Tab-separated table of C-alpha atoms and ligand atoms in Angstrom:
chain	number	residue	atom	x	y	z
A	1	MET	CA	0.219	0.000	0.063
A	2	VAL	CA	1.195	3.495	-1.449
A	3	LEU	CA	0.012	6.141	0.535
A	4	GLN	CA	-0.094	10.001	-0.314
A	5	VAL	CA	0.054	12.284	2.746
A	6	GLU	CA	0.991	15.964	3.189
A	7	GLY	CA	3.747	17.741	2.967
A	8	ASN	CA	4.580	15.258	-0.658
A	9	SER	CA	5.897	12.888	1.709
A	10	LEU	CA	5.209	8.814	0.281
A	11	VAL	CA	5.066	6.321	2.675
A	12	ASP	CA	5.664	3.091	1.529
A	13	GLU	CA	3.359	1.196	4.484
A	14	VAL	CA	0.699	2.699	7.648
A	15	VAL	CA	-0.276	-0.200	10.084
A	16	MET	CA	-2.828	0.793	12.546
A	17	LEU	CA	-2.971	-0.511	16.118
A	18	LYS	CA	-5.946	-0.938	17.999
A	19	ASP	CA	-6.102	-3.653	20.634
A	20	SER	CA	-8.813	-2.489	22.993
A	21	ALA	CA	-7.748	-5.249	26.374
A	22	SER	CA	-4.409	-2.989	26.557
A	23	GLY	CA	-5.536	0.448	24.833
A	24	LEU	CA	-3.037	0.149	22.462
A	25	ASP	CA	-3.807	2.925	19.651
A	26	GLY	CA	-1.070	3.888	17.176
A	27	VAL	CA	0.349	4.039	13.820
A	28	VAL	CA	3.335	2.579	12.119
A	29	ALA	CA	4.612	4.333	9.374
A	30	ILE	CA	6.848	2.323	7.388
A	31	HIS	CA	8.505	5.161	5.282
A	32	SER	CA	11.196	3.368	2.624
A	33	THR	CA	12.123	-0.111	2.905
A	34	VAL	CA	14.900	0.211	0.075
A	35	LEU	CA	18.380	0.282	2.122
A	36	GLY	CA	17.008	-2.789	4.403
A	37	PRO	CA	14.004	-2.506	6.892
A	38	GLY	CA	12.266	0.735	8.064
A	39	ALA	CA	14.150	1.206	11.259
A	40	GLY	CA	12.265	3.506	13.736
A	41	GLY	CA	12.203	4.188	17.675
A	42	CYS	CA	8.429	3.476	19.049
A	43	ARG	CA	6.751	6.802	20.744
A	44	LEU	CA	4.546	6.984	23.694
A	45	TRP	CA	3.126	10.035	23.890
A	46	HIS	CA	-0.346	12.343	24.930
A	47	TYR	CA	-1.469	13.239	20.963
A	48	ALA	CA	-5.101	14.999	20.709
A	49	ASP	CA	-6.334	13.234	18.103
A	50	GLY	CA	-5.265	9.950	15.877
A	51	GLU	CA	-5.046	11.953	12.881
A	52	ALA	CA	-2.050	13.872	15.177
A	53	ALA	CA	-0.397	10.409	15.952
A	54	PHE	CA	-0.531	9.730	12.140
A	55	ALA	CA	1.031	13.012	11.154
A	56	ASP	CA	3.355	12.527	13.566
A	57	ALA	CA	4.366	9.124	12.299
A	58	VAL	CA	4.970	9.925	8.921
A	59	ARG	CA	6.624	12.809	9.289
A	60	LEU	CA	9.140	11.293	12.120
A	61	ALA	CA	9.460	7.833	9.480
A	62	GLU	CA	10.674	10.143	6.400
A	63	GLY	CA	13.018	11.668	8.784
A	64	MET	CA	14.757	8.540	10.392
A	65	SER	CA	15.096	6.871	6.484
A	66	TYR	CA	17.355	10.366	6.267
A	67	LYS	CA	18.897	9.977	9.179
A	68	ASN	CA	19.724	6.364	8.263
A	69	ALA	CA	20.416	7.092	4.889
A	70	MET	CA	22.610	9.527	6.009
A	71	ALA	CA	24.577	7.429	8.714
A	72	GLY	CA	25.193	4.700	5.558
A	73	LEU	CA	23.068	2.437	7.657
A	74	PRO	CA	22.134	-1.072	5.316
A	75	LEU	CA	18.441	0.307	6.764
A	76	GLY	CA	15.375	1.549	5.970
A	77	GLY	CA	13.555	4.193	8.100
A	78	ALA	CA	10.334	3.590	10.374
A	79	LYS	CA	7.962	5.067	12.944
A	80	ALA	CA	6.224	3.848	15.597
A	81	VAL	CA	3.720	6.638	17.726
A	82	LEU	CA	1.722	4.757	20.380
A	83	ARG	CA	-1.229	7.339	22.171
A	84	ARG	CA	-0.673	7.287	25.940
A	85	PRO	CA	-3.606	5.976	27.396
A	86	HIS	CA	-5.544	8.307	29.744
A	87	GLY	CA	-5.098	7.431	33.777
A	88	ASP	CA	-3.520	3.866	34.681
A	89	PHE	CA	-2.478	1.217	32.354
A	90	ASP	CA	-1.381	-1.960	32.373
A	91	ARG	CA	1.983	-1.624	30.550
A	92	ALA	CA	3.312	-4.669	29.896
A	93	ALA	CA	-0.142	-5.003	28.200
A	94	LEU	CA	0.463	-2.345	25.840
A	95	PHE	CA	3.879	-3.642	25.157
A	96	ARG	CA	2.845	-6.704	24.241
A	97	ALA	CA	-0.390	-6.313	21.856
A	98	PHE	CA	2.892	-3.744	19.940
A	99	GLY	CA	5.379	-6.305	20.099
A	100	ARG	CA	2.318	-8.949	18.307
A	101	ALA	CA	1.771	-6.117	15.847
A	102	VAL	CA	5.572	-5.266	14.829
A	103	ALA	CA	5.770	-9.143	14.331
A	104	ARG	CA	2.948	-9.523	12.364
A	105	LEU	CA	5.140	-6.744	10.069
A	106	ASP	CA	7.529	-9.764	9.665
A	107	GLY	CA	10.681	-7.309	10.050
A	108	ARG	CA	9.511	-5.019	7.671
A	109	TYR	CA	9.881	-2.451	10.519
A	110	VAL	CA	12.510	-2.619	13.815
A	111	THR	CA	11.492	-1.087	16.779
A	112	ALA	CA	13.250	0.314	19.770
A	113	GLU	CA	12.707	2.884	21.687
A	114	ASP	CA	12.349	6.597	21.784
A	115	VAL	CA	11.140	9.431	24.113
A	116	GLY	CA	8.072	8.216	26.497
A	117	THR	CA	9.435	4.085	25.939
A	118	SER	CA	12.531	2.829	28.181
A	119	VAL	CA	14.647	-0.664	27.863
A	120	ALA	CA	12.205	-2.531	30.135
A	121	ASP	CA	9.428	-1.546	27.210
A	122	MET	CA	11.659	-3.189	25.045
A	123	GLU	CA	12.314	-6.032	26.912
A	124	VAL	CA	9.338	-7.013	27.008
A	125	VAL	CA	8.431	-6.534	23.318
A	126	ALA	CA	10.961	-8.940	22.604
A	127	GLY	CA	8.607	-11.609	24.446
A	128	GLU	CA	6.802	-11.370	20.955
A	129	THR	CA	9.076	-10.213	18.575
A	130	ARG	CA	12.513	-10.705	17.441
A	131	HIS	CA	12.469	-7.140	15.458
A	132	VAL	CA	13.633	-5.346	18.652
A	133	ALA	CA	16.664	-3.617	19.390
A	134	GLY	CA	17.954	-1.108	22.479
A	135	LEU	CA	17.775	-4.274	24.781
A	136	THR	CA	19.811	-4.969	27.903
A	137	GLN	CA	23.365	-4.717	27.049
A	138	ARG	CA	25.322	-7.525	26.507
A	139	ALA	CA	29.487	-7.821	27.301
A	140	GLY	CA	30.842	-6.933	24.200
A	141	ARG	CA	27.900	-6.626	22.003
A	142	PRO	CA	25.960	-2.921	21.525
A	143	GLY	CA	22.672	-2.318	23.219
A	144	GLY	CA	21.585	-0.339	25.592
A	145	ASP	CA	21.032	3.398	26.320
A	146	PRO	CA	21.881	4.713	22.829
A	147	SER	CA	22.466	7.958	24.744
A	148	PRO	CA	26.426	7.331	25.061
A	149	HIS	CA	26.077	6.936	21.390
A	150	THR	CA	24.629	10.238	19.946
A	151	ALA	CA	26.593	12.016	22.198
A	152	LEU	CA	30.104	11.021	20.779
A	153	GLY	CA	29.018	10.966	17.457
A	154	VAL	CA	27.806	15.173	17.904
A	155	PHE	CA	31.170	15.736	19.655
A	156	VAL	CA	33.539	14.106	17.140
A	157	ALA	CA	30.947	15.821	14.076
A	158	MET	CA	31.064	19.207	16.557
A	159	GLU	CA	35.388	18.544	16.616
A	160	HIS	CA	35.304	18.823	13.190
A	161	ALA	CA	32.400	21.162	12.917
A	162	ALA	CA	34.672	23.880	14.971
A	163	ARG	CA	37.723	23.360	13.238
A	164	ARG	CA	36.128	24.384	9.815
A	165	ARG	CA	34.040	27.333	11.139
A	166	LEU	CA	35.657	28.612	13.653
A	167	GLY	CA	39.325	27.681	13.213
A	168	ARG	CA	40.063	26.402	16.687
A	169	SER	CA	39.968	23.042	18.071
A	170	LEU	CA	37.172	22.206	20.788
A	171	GLY	CA	39.281	23.606	24.151
A	172	GLU	CA	39.565	26.501	22.284
A	173	CYS	CA	36.294	26.804	21.649
A	174	THR	CA	32.857	28.724	24.580
A	175	VAL	CA	30.003	25.304	24.081
A	176	ALA	CA	26.192	26.383	24.988
A	177	ILE	CA	24.494	23.624	25.913
A	178	GLN	CA	20.696	23.518	25.856
A	179	GLY	CA	19.461	20.416	27.735
A	180	VAL	CA	21.878	18.864	29.915
A	181	GLY	CA	19.854	14.902	29.645
A	182	HIS	CA	20.968	11.588	29.480
A	183	VAL	CA	22.410	13.055	25.317
A	184	GLY	CA	23.493	17.164	26.961
A	185	GLU	CA	25.132	15.699	30.442
A	186	ALA	CA	26.700	12.873	28.466
A	187	LEU	CA	28.237	15.159	25.318
A	188	ALA	CA	28.862	17.654	28.612
A	189	HIS	CA	31.434	15.420	29.769
A	190	LEU	CA	33.777	14.579	26.553
A	191	LEU	CA	33.818	18.051	26.319
A	192	HIS	CA	34.919	19.119	29.401
A	193	GLY	CA	37.424	16.190	29.141
A	194	ALA	CA	38.222	18.203	26.004
A	195	GLY	CA	39.262	21.091	27.357
A	196	ALA	CA	36.296	23.602	26.035
A	197	ARG	CA	34.554	26.317	28.322
A	198	LEU	CA	30.965	25.556	28.873
A	199	ILE	CA	27.426	27.479	28.783
A	200	VAL	CA	24.304	24.897	30.707
A	201	ALA	CA	20.605	25.432	30.446
A	202	ASP	CA	18.346	23.255	31.715
A	203	VAL	CA	14.720	23.075	33.374
A	204	ASP	CA	15.336	20.504	35.998
A	205	SER	CA	17.410	22.860	38.299
A	206	ALA	CA	19.120	20.083	40.145
A	207	ARG	CA	20.261	18.669	37.186
A	208	VAL	CA	21.884	21.518	36.091
A	209	ALA	CA	23.953	22.510	39.253
A	210	ARG	CA	24.718	18.815	39.464
A	211	VAL	CA	26.456	18.862	35.569
A	212	ALA	CA	27.548	22.237	36.498
A	213	VAL	CA	30.085	20.994	39.467
A	214	GLU	CA	30.904	17.857	37.872
A	215	THR	CA	32.409	20.030	34.500
A	216	GLY	CA	33.089	23.407	35.361
A	217	ALA	CA	29.610	24.587	33.941
A	218	GLU	CA	28.512	27.546	34.093
A	219	VAL	CA	24.537	28.193	34.431
A	220	ALA	CA	23.048	29.849	32.966
A	221	SER	CA	18.458	30.296	32.377
A	222	THR	CA	16.733	28.419	29.742
A	223	ALA	CA	16.181	31.912	28.367
A	224	ARG	CA	19.309	32.936	27.913
A	225	ILE	CA	20.793	29.555	26.461
A	226	LEU	CA	20.446	30.934	23.116
A	227	SER	CA	21.783	34.166	23.234
A	228	ALA	CA	24.700	33.249	24.956
A	229	GLN	CA	27.975	34.964	24.230
A	230	ALA	CA	29.501	31.361	22.707
A	231	ASP	CA	31.267	29.932	19.916
A	232	ILE	CA	29.600	26.730	19.331
A	233	PHE	CA	25.510	26.577	20.816
A	234	ALA	CA	23.932	22.854	21.126
A	235	PRO	CA	20.541	22.414	21.472
A	236	CYS	CA	20.322	19.066	23.358
A	237	ALA	CA	16.619	19.208	24.553
A	238	LEU	CA	14.178	20.142	22.624
A	239	GLY	CA	13.110	20.368	18.535
A	240	GLY	CA	12.134	23.322	16.936
A	241	VAL	CA	14.542	24.965	19.160
A	242	LEU	CA	15.816	27.350	15.781
A	243	ASN	CA	12.971	30.155	14.924
A	244	ALA	CA	13.106	33.348	13.013
A	245	GLU	CA	13.066	34.520	16.789
A	246	THR	CA	15.700	32.268	18.092
A	247	VAL	CA	17.837	32.372	14.949
A	248	GLU	CA	18.553	36.624	15.619
A	249	VAL	CA	19.444	36.835	18.885
A	250	LEU	CA	21.645	33.644	19.127
A	251	ARG	CA	25.293	34.620	18.918
A	252	ALA	CA	27.447	31.451	17.855
A	253	PRO	CA	28.804	30.663	14.533
A	254	LEU	CA	28.025	27.054	15.005
A	255	VAL	CA	24.980	25.211	16.114
A	256	CYS	CA	25.471	21.557	16.294
A	257	GLY	CA	23.904	18.976	18.982
A	258	ALA	CA	21.855	16.201	19.240
A	259	ALA	CA	17.793	17.831	19.305
A	260	ASN	CA	15.600	15.640	16.347
A	261	ASN	CA	14.090	18.537	14.089
A	262	GLN	CA	16.177	21.239	15.168
A	263	LEU	CA	15.178	24.140	12.394
A	264	ALA	CA	10.821	25.560	12.590
A	265	THR	CA	10.896	25.366	9.070
A	266	PRO	CA	13.656	24.596	6.658
A	267	ALA	CA	13.907	28.402	5.935
A	268	ASP	CA	15.333	28.827	9.222
A	269	GLY	CA	18.124	26.986	7.343
A	270	GLU	CA	18.266	29.230	5.318
A	271	ARG	CA	17.925	32.513	8.037
A	272	LEU	CA	21.026	30.607	10.259
A	273	ALA	CA	23.044	30.449	7.187
A	274	ARG	CA	22.150	34.307	6.058
A	275	ARG	CA	23.201	35.424	9.381
A	276	GLY	CA	26.938	33.128	8.882
A	277	VAL	CA	26.188	30.672	11.224
A	278	LEU	CA	27.313	27.421	9.550
A	279	TYR	CA	24.495	24.019	10.662
A	280	ALA	CA	25.255	20.895	11.186
A	281	PRO	CA	21.853	19.387	10.442
A	282	ASP	CA	20.364	17.553	13.312
A	283	TYR	CA	19.933	14.125	11.522
A	284	VAL	CA	23.613	13.695	10.179
A	285	VAL	CA	25.258	14.577	13.127
A	286	ASN	CA	22.954	12.969	15.684
A	287	ALA	CA	22.977	9.378	14.271
A	288	GLY	CA	25.407	7.504	17.226
A	289	GLY	CA	22.007	6.225	18.354
A	290	ILE	CA	20.312	3.963	16.091
A	291	ILE	CA	23.837	2.622	14.259
A	292	ASN	CA	24.329	1.279	17.971
A	293	VAL	CA	20.401	0.471	17.506
A	294	ALA	CA	21.429	-1.211	14.229
A	295	GLY	CA	24.634	-2.572	15.271
A	296	GLU	CA	22.278	-4.657	18.112
A	297	TYR	CA	19.736	-5.217	15.762
A	298	LEU	CA	22.201	-6.511	12.728
A	299	GLY	CA	25.017	-8.675	15.198
A	300	TRP	CA	27.796	-6.341	14.281
A	301	ALA	CA	30.357	-6.409	17.500
A	302	SER	CA	31.135	-2.446	20.016
A	303	GLU	CA	34.525	-1.680	18.211
A	304	GLU	CA	31.865	-1.437	14.745
A	305	VAL	CA	29.201	0.651	16.273
A	306	ALA	CA	31.791	2.322	17.700
A	307	PHE	CA	34.014	3.009	14.156
A	308	ARG	CA	30.996	3.920	12.679
A	309	VAL	CA	30.060	6.724	15.264
A	310	GLU	CA	33.266	7.715	15.886
A	311	SER	CA	33.322	7.781	11.328
A	312	THR	CA	30.025	10.974	12.108
A	313	GLY	CA	33.244	14.096	11.844
A	314	GLU	CA	33.703	12.621	7.933
A	315	ARG	CA	30.127	12.267	7.614
A	316	LEU	CA	29.505	15.906	8.489
A	317	ALA	CA	32.563	16.529	5.946
A	318	ALA	CA	31.079	15.023	3.440
A	319	VAL	CA	27.580	17.041	3.591
A	320	LEU	CA	29.636	20.955	4.609
A	321	ASP	CA	31.911	19.631	1.390
A	322	HIS	CA	28.664	19.010	-1.086
A	323	ALA	CA	26.984	22.075	0.012
A	324	GLU	CA	29.975	24.088	-0.314
A	325	ALA	CA	30.019	23.255	-4.110
A	326	LYS	CA	26.531	23.325	-4.598
A	327	GLY	CA	26.428	26.619	-2.633
A	328	MET	CA	23.196	25.389	-0.971
A	329	PRO	CA	22.634	25.709	2.810
A	330	PRO	CA	23.848	22.028	4.803
A	331	HIS	CA	20.322	21.352	5.776
A	332	VAL	CA	19.452	21.082	1.961
A	333	ALA	CA	22.835	19.525	0.782
A	334	ALA	CA	21.938	17.323	3.435
A	335	ASP	CA	18.265	15.970	2.511
A	336	SER	CA	19.876	15.907	-1.246
A	337	LEU	CA	22.417	13.392	-0.327
A	338	ALA	CA	20.059	11.415	1.707
A	339	ARG	CA	17.226	10.805	-0.942
A	340	ALA	CA	19.792	10.023	-3.768
A	341	ALA	CA	21.074	7.482	-1.066
A	342	ILE	CA	17.523	5.909	-0.297
A	343	ALA	CA	17.231	6.855	-4.590
A	344	THR	CA	19.787	4.506	-6.000
A	345	GLY	CA	19.425	1.926	-2.604
A	346	ARG	CA	22.975	2.725	-2.346
A	347	VAL	CA	25.073	3.276	0.606
A	348	ARG	CA	28.295	3.399	1.251
A	349	ALA	CA	29.844	0.030	2.664
A	350	ARG	CA	32.081	1.482	5.457
A	351	VAL	CA	34.164	-1.302	7.310
A	352	PRO	CA	36.915	-1.573	10.367
A	353	ALA	CA	40.583	-0.757	9.472
N	401	NAI	P1	16.574	14.076	27.953
N	401	NAI	O1	15.250	13.957	28.490
N	401	NAI	O2	17.008	12.476	28.901
N	401	NAI	O3	16.864	15.044	28.464
N	401	NAI	C1	16.453	16.454	27.985
N	401	NAI	C2	16.481	17.480	28.795
N	401	NAI	O4	16.154	18.822	27.768
N	401	NAI	C3	16.289	17.200	29.839
N	401	NAI	O5	17.002	17.002	31.081
N	401	NAI	C4	15.296	17.694	30.279
N	401	NAI	O6	14.892	19.363	31.637
N	401	NAI	C5	15.670	19.081	28.940
N	401	NAI	N1	14.920	20.641	28.561
N	401	NAI	C6	13.092	20.710	28.564
N	401	NAI	N2	13.136	21.856	27.830
N	401	NAI	C7	14.174	22.215	28.325
N	401	NAI	C8	13.973	24.153	27.606
N	401	NAI	N3	13.155	24.483	27.745
N	401	NAI	N4	15.545	24.145	28.082
N	401	NAI	C9	16.051	23.576	28.238
N	401	NAI	N5	16.263	22.592	28.918
N	401	NAI	C10	15.566	21.600	28.304
N	401	NAI	O7	16.457	13.718	26.219
N	401	NAI	P2	18.167	12.963	25.842
N	401	NAI	O8	17.907	11.770	25.320
N	401	NAI	O9	18.800	13.650	26.026
N	401	NAI	O10	18.480	14.205	24.797
N	401	NAI	C11	18.246	15.134	24.044
N	401	NAI	C12	17.374	15.188	22.894
N	401	NAI	O11	18.192	14.502	21.679
N	401	NAI	C13	15.629	15.774	22.093
N	401	NAI	O12	15.740	16.263	21.348
N	401	NAI	C14	16.166	13.757	21.151
N	401	NAI	O13	15.162	13.326	20.282
N	401	NAI	C15	17.400	13.984	21.165
N	401	NAI	N6	18.414	12.496	19.696
N	401	NAI	C16	18.838	12.151	21.286
N	401	NAI	C17	19.054	10.897	20.879
N	401	NAI	C18	19.533	9.325	22.311
N	401	NAI	O14	20.555	8.516	21.878
N	401	NAI	N7	19.335	9.749	23.732
N	401	NAI	C19	19.649	10.106	19.760
N	401	NAI	C20	19.084	10.980	18.497
N	401	NAI	C21	18.640	12.178	19.651
């Protein structure tokens, strides 16, 4: 089945999920399986209605296709979005029902955790299907919390971008991190280790205070972090943080962070470019987590995952080279390279040296 949905996105397949006994209510959107099984996490969130969940699933699935293609993974893109039931619910029953639905897709969709879901939930799903990753890690094998891998990928991408835009190493830079959750905190430690000066902000005041003590960071208010006097702005909290208003107050000449969908609209990518801000496309630099998920599902050794995550700087370099050669902003260059990789069905094979 091919469905045409708003924004000209094409999805290969959409499966509506309904199970009244467990309260399962959601959708799996498989955007593309050209490069391999459609892979992308399972989000459990409050949605106003089924249409909102559907639209989010389709948008996120397309994003996963691009992210997986640009990471050189033999995976297509997909996403599951589940509507969180109101009040108390039997979480295990809900994820068992979800696991049965994933099993029925027979490997066309591979799930993992995402916003609102956890390793424990994926363990329940694994009782019903083998097409799941993000499970408890076994020695020498990829698995577990993807955040440290995401943070490492952002870090090596940032190293490349700092040299390219600022002509400096990270040890000579000030980095403003918005959100010191799982990824932001790990990134702060990596940057601290590299000698960078840090400014951090988070709505969770206890968390930001702890990270500040551990890394010697200055704490900024969540309102001020965007306009902080920094060389690099690292969004590690919310999507849509770069919009018509915020781009104007941003002082850093480089944006490189983990948050998904950082640009509120593509026009904001153009705005950044016009202001001379180098934007490292989010899905190119934050793929470390999905690389770890891929390694777990495909049975790679941890060394293979590490090699691929550490190559994030090279992949960013290729995107920025393409952008410069074609005179286009980096977000447009990334989309065009991702679409080309999917259209030709070719993914650059990378094997450890
Ligand atoms: P998280 O939920 O652990 O951390 C987010 C942090 O941002 C929290 O500490 C929260 O208090 C803070 N926050 C929320 N609103 C804020 C605001 N207005 N200002 C400052 N801080 C605010 O999430 P996680 O896993 O660290 O992910 C961070 C971002 O990276 C998300 O956008 C996520 O989608 C994206 N991402 C995460 C991956 C992973 O491996 N965890 C992989 C790829 C993308």
